[in-house]
Coordinates of C-alpha atoms and ligand atoms in Angstrom, one line a residue:
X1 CA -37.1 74.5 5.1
X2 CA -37.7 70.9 4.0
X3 CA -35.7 70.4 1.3
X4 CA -33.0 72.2 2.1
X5 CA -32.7 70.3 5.6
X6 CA -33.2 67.2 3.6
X7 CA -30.3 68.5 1.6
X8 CA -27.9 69.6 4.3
X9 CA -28.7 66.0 6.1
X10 CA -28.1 64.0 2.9
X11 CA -24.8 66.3 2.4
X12 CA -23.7 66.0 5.5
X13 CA -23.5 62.2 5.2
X14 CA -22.0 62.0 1.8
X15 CA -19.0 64.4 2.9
X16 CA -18.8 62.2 5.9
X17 CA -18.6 58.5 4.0
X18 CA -16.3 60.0 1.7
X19 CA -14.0 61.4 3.8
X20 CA -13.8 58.0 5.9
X21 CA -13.3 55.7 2.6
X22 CA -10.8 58.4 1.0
X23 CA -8.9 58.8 4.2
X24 CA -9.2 54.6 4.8
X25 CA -8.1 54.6 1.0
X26 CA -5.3 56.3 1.1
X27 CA -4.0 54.3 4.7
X28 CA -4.1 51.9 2.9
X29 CA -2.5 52.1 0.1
X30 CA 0.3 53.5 2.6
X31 CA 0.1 50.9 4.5
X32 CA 0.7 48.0 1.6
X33 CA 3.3 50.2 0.2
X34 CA 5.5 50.0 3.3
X35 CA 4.5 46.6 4.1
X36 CA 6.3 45.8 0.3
X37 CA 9.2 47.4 1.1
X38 CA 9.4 46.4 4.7
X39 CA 9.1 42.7 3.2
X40 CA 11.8 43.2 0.7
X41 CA 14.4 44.5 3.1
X42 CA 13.8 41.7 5.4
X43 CA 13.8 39.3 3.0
X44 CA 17.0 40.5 1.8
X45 CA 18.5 40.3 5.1
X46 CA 17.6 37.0 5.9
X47 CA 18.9 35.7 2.8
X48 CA 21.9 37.6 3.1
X49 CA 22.9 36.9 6.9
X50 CA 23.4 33.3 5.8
X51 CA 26.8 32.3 6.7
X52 CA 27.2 29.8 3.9
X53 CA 26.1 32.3 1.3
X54 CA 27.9 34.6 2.3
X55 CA 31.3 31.8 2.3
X56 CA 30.0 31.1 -0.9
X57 CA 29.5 34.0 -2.7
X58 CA 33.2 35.1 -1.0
X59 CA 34.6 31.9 -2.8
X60 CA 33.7 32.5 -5.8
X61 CA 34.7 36.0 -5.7
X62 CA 38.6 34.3 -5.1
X63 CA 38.3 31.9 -7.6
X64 CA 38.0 32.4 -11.5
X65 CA 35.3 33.7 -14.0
X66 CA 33.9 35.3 -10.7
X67 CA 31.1 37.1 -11.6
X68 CA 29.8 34.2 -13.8
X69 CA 30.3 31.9 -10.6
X70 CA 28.7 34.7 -8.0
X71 CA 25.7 35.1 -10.8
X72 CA 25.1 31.1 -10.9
X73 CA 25.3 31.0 -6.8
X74 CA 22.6 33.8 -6.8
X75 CA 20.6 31.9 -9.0
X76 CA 20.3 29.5 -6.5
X77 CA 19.0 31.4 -4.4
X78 CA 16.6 33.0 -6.3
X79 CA 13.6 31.7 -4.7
X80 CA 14.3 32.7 -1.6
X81 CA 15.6 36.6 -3.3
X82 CA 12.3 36.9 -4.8
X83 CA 14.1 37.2 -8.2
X84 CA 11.6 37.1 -11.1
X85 CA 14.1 38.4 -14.0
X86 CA 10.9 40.7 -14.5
X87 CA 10.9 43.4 -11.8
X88 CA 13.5 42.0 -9.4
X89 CA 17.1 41.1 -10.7
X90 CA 20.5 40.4 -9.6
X91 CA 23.8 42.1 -10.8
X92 CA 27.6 41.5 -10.1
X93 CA 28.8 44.8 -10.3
X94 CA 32.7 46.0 -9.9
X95 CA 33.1 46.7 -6.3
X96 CA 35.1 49.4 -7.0
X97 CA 33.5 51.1 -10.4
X98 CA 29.8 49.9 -10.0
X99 CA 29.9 49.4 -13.6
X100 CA 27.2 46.0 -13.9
X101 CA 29.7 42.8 -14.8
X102 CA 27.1 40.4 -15.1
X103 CA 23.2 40.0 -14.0
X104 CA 19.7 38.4 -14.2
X105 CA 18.8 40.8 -16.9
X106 CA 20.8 41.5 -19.2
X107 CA 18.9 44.4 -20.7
X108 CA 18.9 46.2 -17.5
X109 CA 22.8 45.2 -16.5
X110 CA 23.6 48.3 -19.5
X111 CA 21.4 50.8 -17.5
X112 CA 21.9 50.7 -14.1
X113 CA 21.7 53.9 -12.7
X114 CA 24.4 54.8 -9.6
X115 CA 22.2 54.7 -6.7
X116 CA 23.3 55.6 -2.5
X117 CA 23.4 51.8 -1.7
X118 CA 26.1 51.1 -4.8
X119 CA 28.4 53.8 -3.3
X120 CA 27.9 52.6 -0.2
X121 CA 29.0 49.3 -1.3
X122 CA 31.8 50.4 -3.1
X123 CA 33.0 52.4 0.1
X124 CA 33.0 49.0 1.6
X125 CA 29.9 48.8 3.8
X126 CA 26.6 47.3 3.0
X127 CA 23.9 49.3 1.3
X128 CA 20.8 48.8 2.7
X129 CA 19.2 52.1 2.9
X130 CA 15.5 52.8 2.2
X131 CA 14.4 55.4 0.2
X132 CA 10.7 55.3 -0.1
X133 CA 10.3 57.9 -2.2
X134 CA 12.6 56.2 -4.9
X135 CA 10.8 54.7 -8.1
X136 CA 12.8 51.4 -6.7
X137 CA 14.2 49.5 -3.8
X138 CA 17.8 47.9 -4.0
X139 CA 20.4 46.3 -1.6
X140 CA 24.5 46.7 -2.7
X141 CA 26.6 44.1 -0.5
X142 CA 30.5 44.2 -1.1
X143 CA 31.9 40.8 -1.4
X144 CA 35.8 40.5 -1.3
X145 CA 37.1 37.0 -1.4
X146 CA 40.6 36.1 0.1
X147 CA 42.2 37.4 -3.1
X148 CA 41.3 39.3 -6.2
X149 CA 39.4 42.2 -6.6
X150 CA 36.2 42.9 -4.4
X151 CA 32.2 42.7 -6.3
X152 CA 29.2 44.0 -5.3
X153 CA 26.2 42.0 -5.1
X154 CA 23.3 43.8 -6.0
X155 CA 19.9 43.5 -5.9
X156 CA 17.4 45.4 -7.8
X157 CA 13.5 45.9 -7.5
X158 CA 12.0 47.8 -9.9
X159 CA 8.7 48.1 -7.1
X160 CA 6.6 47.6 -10.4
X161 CA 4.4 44.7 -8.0
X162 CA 3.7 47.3 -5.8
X163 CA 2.8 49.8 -8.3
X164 CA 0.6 47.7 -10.0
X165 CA -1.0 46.5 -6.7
X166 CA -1.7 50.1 -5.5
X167 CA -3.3 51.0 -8.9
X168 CA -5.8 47.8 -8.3
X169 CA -6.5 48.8 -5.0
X170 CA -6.8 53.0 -6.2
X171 CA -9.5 51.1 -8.3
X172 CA -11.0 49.2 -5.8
X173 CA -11.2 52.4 -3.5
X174 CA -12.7 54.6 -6.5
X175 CA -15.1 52.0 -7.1
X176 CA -15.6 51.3 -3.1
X177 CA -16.0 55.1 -2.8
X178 CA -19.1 55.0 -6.0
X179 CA -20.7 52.3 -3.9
X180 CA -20.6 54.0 -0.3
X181 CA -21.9 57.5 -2.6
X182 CA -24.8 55.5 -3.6
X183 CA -25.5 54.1 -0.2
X184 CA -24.6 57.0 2.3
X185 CA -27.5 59.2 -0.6
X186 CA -30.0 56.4 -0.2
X187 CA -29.4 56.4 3.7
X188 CA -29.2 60.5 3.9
X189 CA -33.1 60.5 2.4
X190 CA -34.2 57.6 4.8
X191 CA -32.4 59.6 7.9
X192 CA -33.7 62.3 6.5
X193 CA -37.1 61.3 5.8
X194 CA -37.4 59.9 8.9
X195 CA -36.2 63.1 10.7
X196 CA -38.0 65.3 8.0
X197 CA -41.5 64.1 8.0
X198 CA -42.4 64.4 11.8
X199 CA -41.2 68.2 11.5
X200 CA -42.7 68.8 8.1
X201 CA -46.3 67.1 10.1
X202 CA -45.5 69.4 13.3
X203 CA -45.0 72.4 10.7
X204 CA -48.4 71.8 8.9
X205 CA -50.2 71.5 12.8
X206 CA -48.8 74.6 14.0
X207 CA -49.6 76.4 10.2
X208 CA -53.4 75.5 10.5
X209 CA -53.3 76.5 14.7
X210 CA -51.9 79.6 13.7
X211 CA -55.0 80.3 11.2
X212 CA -57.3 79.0 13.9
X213 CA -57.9 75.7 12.8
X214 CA -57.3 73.0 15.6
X215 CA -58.8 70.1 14.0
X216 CA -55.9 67.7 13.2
X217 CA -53.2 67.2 15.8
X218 CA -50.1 65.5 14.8
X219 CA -49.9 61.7 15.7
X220 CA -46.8 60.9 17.5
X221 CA -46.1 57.8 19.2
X222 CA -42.3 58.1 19.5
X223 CA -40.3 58.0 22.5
X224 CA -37.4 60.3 20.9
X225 CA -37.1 64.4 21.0
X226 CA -39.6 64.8 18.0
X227 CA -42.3 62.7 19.6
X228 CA -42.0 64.7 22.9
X229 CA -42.1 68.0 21.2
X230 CA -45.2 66.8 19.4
X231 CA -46.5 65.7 22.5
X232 CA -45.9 68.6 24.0
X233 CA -47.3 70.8 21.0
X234 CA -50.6 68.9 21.2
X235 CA -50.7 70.1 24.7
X236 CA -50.3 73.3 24.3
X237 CA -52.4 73.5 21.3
X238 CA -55.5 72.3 23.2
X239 CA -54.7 74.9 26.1
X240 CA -54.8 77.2 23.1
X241 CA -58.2 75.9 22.1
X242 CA -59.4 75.7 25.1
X243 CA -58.2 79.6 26.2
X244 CA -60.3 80.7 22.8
X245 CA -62.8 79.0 23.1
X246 CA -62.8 80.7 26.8
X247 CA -62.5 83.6 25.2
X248 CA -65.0 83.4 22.2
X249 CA -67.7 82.7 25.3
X250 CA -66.6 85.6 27.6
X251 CA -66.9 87.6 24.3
X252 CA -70.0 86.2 23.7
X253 CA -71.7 87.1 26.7
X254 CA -70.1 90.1 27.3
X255 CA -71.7 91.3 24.3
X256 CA -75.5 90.0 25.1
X257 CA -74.9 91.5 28.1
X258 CA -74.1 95.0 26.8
X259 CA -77.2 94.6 24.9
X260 CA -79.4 93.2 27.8
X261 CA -78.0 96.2 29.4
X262 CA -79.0 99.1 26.6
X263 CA -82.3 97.3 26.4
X264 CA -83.4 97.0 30.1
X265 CA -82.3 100.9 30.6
X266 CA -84.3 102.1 27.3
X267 CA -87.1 100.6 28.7
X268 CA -87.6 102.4 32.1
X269 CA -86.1 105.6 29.9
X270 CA -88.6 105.4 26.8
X271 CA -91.2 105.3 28.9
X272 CA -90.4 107.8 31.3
X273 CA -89.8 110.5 28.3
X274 CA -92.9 109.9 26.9
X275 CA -95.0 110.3 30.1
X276 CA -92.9 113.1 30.8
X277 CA -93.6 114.7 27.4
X278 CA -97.1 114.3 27.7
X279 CA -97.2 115.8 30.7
X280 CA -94.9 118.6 29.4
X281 CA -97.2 119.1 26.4
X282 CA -100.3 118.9 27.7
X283 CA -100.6 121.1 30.7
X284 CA -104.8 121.3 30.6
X285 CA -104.3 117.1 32.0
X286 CA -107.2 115.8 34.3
X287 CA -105.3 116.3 37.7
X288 CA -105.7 112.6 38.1
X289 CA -104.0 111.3 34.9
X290 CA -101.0 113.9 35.2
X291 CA -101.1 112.3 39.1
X292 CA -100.8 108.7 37.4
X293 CA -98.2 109.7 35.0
X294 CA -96.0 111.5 37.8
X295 CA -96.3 108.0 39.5
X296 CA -95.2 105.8 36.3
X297 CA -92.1 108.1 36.2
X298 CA -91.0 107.5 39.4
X299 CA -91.5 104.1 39.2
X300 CA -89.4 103.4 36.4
X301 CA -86.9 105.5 37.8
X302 CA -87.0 103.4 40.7
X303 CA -86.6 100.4 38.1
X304 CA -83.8 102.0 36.2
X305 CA -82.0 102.9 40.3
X306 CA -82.4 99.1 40.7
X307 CA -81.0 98.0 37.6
X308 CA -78.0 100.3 37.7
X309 CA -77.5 99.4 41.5
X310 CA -77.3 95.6 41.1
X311 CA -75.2 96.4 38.2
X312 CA -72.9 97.8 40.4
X313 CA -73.0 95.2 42.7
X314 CA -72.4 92.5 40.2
X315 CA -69.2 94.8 38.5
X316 CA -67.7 95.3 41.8
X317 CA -68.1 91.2 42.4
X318 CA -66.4 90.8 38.6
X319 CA -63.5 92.9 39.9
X320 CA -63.3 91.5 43.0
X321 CA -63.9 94.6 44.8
X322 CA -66.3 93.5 46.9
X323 CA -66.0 94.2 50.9
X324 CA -67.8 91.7 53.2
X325 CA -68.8 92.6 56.4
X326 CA -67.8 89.6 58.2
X327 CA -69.3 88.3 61.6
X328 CA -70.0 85.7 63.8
X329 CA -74.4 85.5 63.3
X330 CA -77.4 83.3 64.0
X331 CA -78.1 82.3 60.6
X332 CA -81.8 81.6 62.3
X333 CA -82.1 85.1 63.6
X334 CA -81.8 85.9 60.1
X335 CA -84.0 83.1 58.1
X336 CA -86.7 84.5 61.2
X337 CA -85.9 88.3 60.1
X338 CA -86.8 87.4 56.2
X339 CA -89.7 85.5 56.7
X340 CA -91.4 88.6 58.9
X341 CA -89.7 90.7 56.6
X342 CA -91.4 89.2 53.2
X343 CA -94.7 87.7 55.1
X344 CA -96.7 90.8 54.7
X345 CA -95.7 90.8 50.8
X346 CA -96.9 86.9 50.7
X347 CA -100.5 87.8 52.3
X348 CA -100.8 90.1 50.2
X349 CA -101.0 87.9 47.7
X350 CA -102.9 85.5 50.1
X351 CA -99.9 82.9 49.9
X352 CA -99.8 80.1 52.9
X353 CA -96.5 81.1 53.9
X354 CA -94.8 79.1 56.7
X355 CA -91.9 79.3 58.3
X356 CA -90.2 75.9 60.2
X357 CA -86.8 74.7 61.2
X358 CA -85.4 71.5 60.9
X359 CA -83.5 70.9 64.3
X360 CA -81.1 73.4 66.2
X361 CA -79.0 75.8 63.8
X362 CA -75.5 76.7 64.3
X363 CA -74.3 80.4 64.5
X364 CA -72.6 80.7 60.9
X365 CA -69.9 83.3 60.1
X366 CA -70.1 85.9 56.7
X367 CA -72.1 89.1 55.8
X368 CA -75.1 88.8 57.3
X369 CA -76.9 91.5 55.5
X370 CA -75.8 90.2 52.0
X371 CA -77.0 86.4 53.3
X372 CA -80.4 88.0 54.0
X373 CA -80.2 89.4 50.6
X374 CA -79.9 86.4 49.2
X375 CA -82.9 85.1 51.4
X376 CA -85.1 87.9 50.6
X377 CA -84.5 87.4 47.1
X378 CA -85.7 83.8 47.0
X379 CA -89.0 84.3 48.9
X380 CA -89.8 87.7 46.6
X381 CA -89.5 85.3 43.4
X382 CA -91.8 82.2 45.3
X383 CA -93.9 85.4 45.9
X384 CA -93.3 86.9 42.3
X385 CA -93.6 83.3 40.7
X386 CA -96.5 82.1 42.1
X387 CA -100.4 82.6 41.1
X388 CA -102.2 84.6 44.6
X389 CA -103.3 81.9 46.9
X390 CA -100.5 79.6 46.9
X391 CA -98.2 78.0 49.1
X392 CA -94.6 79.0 50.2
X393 CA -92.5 77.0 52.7
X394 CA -89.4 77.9 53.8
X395 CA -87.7 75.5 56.0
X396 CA -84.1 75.5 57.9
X397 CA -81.6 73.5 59.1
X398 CA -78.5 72.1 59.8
X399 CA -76.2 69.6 58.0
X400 CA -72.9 68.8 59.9
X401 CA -70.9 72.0 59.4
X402 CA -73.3 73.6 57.0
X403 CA -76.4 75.3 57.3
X404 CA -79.3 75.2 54.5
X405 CA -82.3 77.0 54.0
X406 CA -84.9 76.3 51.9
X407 CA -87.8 77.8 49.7
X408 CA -90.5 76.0 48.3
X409 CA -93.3 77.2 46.4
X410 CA -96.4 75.6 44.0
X411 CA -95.9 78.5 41.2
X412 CA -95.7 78.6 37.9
X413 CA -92.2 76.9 37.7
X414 CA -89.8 77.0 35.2
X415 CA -89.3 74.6 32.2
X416 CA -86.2 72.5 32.0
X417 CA -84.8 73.6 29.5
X418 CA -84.5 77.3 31.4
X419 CA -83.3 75.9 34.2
X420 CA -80.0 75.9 33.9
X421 CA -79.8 79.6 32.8
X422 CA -81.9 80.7 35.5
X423 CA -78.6 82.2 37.5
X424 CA -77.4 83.8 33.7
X425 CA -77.4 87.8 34.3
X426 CA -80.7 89.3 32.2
X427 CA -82.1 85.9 32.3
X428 CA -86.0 85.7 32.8
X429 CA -88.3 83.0 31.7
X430 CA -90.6 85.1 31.3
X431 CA -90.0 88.7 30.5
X432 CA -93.0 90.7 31.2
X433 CA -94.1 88.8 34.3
X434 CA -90.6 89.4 35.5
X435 CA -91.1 93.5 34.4
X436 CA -94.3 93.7 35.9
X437 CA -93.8 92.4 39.3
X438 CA -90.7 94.7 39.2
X439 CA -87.5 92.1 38.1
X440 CA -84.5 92.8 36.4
X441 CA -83.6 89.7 35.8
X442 CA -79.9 89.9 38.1
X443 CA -81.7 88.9 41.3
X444 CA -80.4 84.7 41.2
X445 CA -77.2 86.1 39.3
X446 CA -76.3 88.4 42.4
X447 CA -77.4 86.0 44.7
X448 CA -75.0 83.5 43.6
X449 CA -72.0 85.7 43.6
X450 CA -72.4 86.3 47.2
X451 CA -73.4 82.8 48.1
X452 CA -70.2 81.4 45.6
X453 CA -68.3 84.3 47.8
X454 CA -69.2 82.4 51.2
X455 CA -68.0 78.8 49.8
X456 CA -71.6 77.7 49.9
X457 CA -74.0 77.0 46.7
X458 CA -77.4 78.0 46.0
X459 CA -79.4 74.9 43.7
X460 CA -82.9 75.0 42.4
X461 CA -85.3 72.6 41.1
X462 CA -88.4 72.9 39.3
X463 CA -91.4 71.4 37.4
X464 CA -93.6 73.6 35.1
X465 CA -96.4 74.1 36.5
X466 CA -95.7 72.4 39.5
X467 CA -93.3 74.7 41.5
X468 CA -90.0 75.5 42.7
X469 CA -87.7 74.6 45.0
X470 CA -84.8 76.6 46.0
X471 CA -82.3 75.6 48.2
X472 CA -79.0 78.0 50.2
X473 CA -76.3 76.3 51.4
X474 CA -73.4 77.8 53.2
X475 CA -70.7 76.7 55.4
X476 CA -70.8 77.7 59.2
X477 CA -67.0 78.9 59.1
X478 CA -68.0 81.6 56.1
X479 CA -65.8 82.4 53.3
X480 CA -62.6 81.8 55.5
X481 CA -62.9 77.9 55.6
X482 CA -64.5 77.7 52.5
Ligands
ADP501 P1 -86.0 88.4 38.4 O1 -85.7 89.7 38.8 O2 -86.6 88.3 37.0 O3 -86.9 87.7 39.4 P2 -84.0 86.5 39.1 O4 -82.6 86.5 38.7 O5 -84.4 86.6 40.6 O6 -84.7 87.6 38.2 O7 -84.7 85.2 38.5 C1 -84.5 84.8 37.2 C2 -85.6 84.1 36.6 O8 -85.8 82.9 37.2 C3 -86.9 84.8 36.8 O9 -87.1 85.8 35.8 C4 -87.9 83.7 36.7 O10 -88.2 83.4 35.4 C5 -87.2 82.5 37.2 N1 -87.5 82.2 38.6 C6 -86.8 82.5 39.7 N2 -87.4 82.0 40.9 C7 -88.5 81.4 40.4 C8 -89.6 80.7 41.1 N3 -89.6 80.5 42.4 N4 -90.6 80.2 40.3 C9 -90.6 80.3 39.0 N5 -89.6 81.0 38.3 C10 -88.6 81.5 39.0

């Protein structure tokens, strides 16, 4: 595409120069051509529409020995004629034969060809007619004195000057037209180059983007149409990037979330088969043990109910097909509801738990029972996450138009570096406590759908070792003035 753009542009200028000098050329050489015989007609006339040239030339035509007499006047007057016995002559010829009586050359006087401005002037007028295509140029003039017969002057130019001068100049153009060759060649690469290069760069760029590669992005400083469109190309190839590297993610954790799917449901299933199969195979089982086994089953059935439920949940958030049940609620009626809800669950494991609000709260608007959700999920994992005998506050409030709730415990914490993940789907800092005390991991991950969902935003903070602090915020007006 390069070179045969480079080509075309170096052609195109070429054709173009030497059209112009050709067509200039040739102008010109029309142009000095007439100019030549313009001049010589002029000339002529001037000369010849002098009064006492023409009373001399008609005195000597009277007298005796005219034509010598006519010839000597003429030579006179050669000067102003132009006459150069080379390529422009006088003749005396017979006014009424045209045969040449006498003349500046006399080589020429024997071969004088009959031409329209000799008849003319034998007819009696005056014989300046042009004829530009004629190898010459000539003026006949009849000149009849008061008595005798009547001559013709006649004046002959053989155009040889201008001849000569149009070959010089046809040189000067041929070598003019070399010259502009050279030049419009060595112009045609630097246009060329100069248009060339930016598109060859662009080509490369959008080569290595279309094999993925996104590394180098053409430089392009320039204000014209080739430095927008590479402008605009970088653009859109770091959208590009951008969008796959999107992609490559999404991929990414789709599929370790297919497996974290597989694995948490072969759990629950692996175990259940074997108990069952045990039980299946062994019917003579202490009523006791089969009675322990029965209850293992139904508790990882219960597990595998709770994983595929809040898998559920979380698909119908991903395809926004999620209905809220909207009202108007006291966002305190419900912190009060959780906290009697979960503080049986906290004695049990002979946690302080306290419960204290920070000022009136505002009524909020949203899904109440998904809020409480949310709630109940953050005291179950200061319950879940936190050795027996600890301490769980959960303190409320109000914050302008927002209302916040939050949980604070003394557990086990989380280290910093799984903090951030701690909302990720599957994500569990530590797996088997999370099993044991009944997790699945999709707990925070759910909980920030729905709280995301209202236009609030649900933070936490933690220390290893120290404890966690979780904290619910959510606008009053609920998802509508989010
Ligand atoms: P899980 O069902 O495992 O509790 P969650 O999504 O609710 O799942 O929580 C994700 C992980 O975050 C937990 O497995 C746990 O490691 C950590 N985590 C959540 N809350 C606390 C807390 N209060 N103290 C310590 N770790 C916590």
């Amino acid at each position: 595409m390069n070179k045969s753009l480079y080509s075309k542009l170096i052609l195109i200028i070429l054709v173009l120069i030497l059209a112009l000098s050709a067509v200039m050329g040739a102008f010109l050489m029309r142009g000095v051509h007439s100019f030549y015989i313009n001049e010589f007609y002029e000339q002529m006339q001037v000369v010849f529409s002098s009064p006492e040239l023409a009373d001399d030339l008609r005195a000597a035509a009277a007298g005796e020995d005219a034509p010598a007499r006519m010839a000597e006047i003429l030579k006179i007057h050669a000067g102003q004629l132009g006459i150069d016995s080379g390529r422009r002559n006088y003749f005396i010829l017979n006014g009424s034969t045209g045969a040449c009586l006498t003349g500046s050359d006399a080589e020429r006087s024997t071969s004088l060809a009959m031409t329209p401005n000799i008849l003319t002037a034998i007819s009696g007028s005056e014989g300046y007619r042009v004829d530009a295509s004629a190898d010459y140029m000539d003026v006949a003039l009849p000149v009849r004195g008061a008595t005798g017969p009547t001559y013709i002057v006649y004046i002959l130019d053989s155009k040889d000057t201008v001849t000569d001068l149009s070959s010089e100049l046809f040189g000067i153009i041929l070598v003019s037209l070399g010259v502009a060759a050279v030049i419009s060649v060595l112009l045609g690469v630097l246009l060329a180059r100069a248009l060339v290069t930016p598109i060859t760069n662009l080509t490369r760029a959008a080569e290595r983007v279309a094999s993925g590669d996104f590394s180098d992005k053409p430089e392009s400083h320039s204000q014209d149409e080739i430095g927008v469109l590479s402008r605009t190309f970088n653009e859109m190839a770091g959208q590009l990037e951008a969008n796959l590297d999107e992609l490559r993610r999404s991929e990414q954790m789709r599929r370790e979330f297919v497996a974290n799917v597989s694995h948490e449901l072969r759990t629950p299933i692996t175990s259940i088969r074997s108990y069952a199969e045990t039980l299946y195979d062994d019917p003579e089982l202490p009523p006791d043990m089969a009675h322990d086994f029965l209850r293992v089953i139904v508790n990882e059935s219960d597990r595998m109910t709770k994983i595929v439920q809040d898998l559920l949940t979380l698909s119908k958030f991903d395809a926004g097909r999620t209905n809220f049940d909207i009202e108007t609620f006291r966002f305190e009626q419900s912190v009060r509801d959780v906290y009697s809800a979960t503080l049986i669950e906290a004695q049990h494991h002979k946690h302080e738990f306290s419960l204290e609000f920070c000022g009136p709260i505002p009524r909020i608007r949203g899904d109440r029972a998904r809020i409480e959700q949310v709630l109940i999920n953050m005291v179950s994992n200061a319950i879940k996450y936190t050795p027996d005998g600890g301490r769980i506050r959960m303190t409320a409030g109000a914050d302008g138009d927002a209302v916040w709730c939050t949980v604070r415990d003394n557990g086990i914490g989380i280290p910093a570096a799984d903090l951030e993940h701690v909302f990720d789907r599957f994500y569990r800092v530590d797996k088997a406590r999370s099993r044991e005390s009944g997790g699945t991991g999709l707990g925070l991950s759910i909980a920030r759908e729905i709280v995301l969902r209202h236009g609030g935003d649900i933070t936490i903070q933690s220390r290893q070792g120290r404890g966690t602090t979780i904290t619910l915020r959510l606008p009053a007006g609920g998802p509508e003035h989010a």
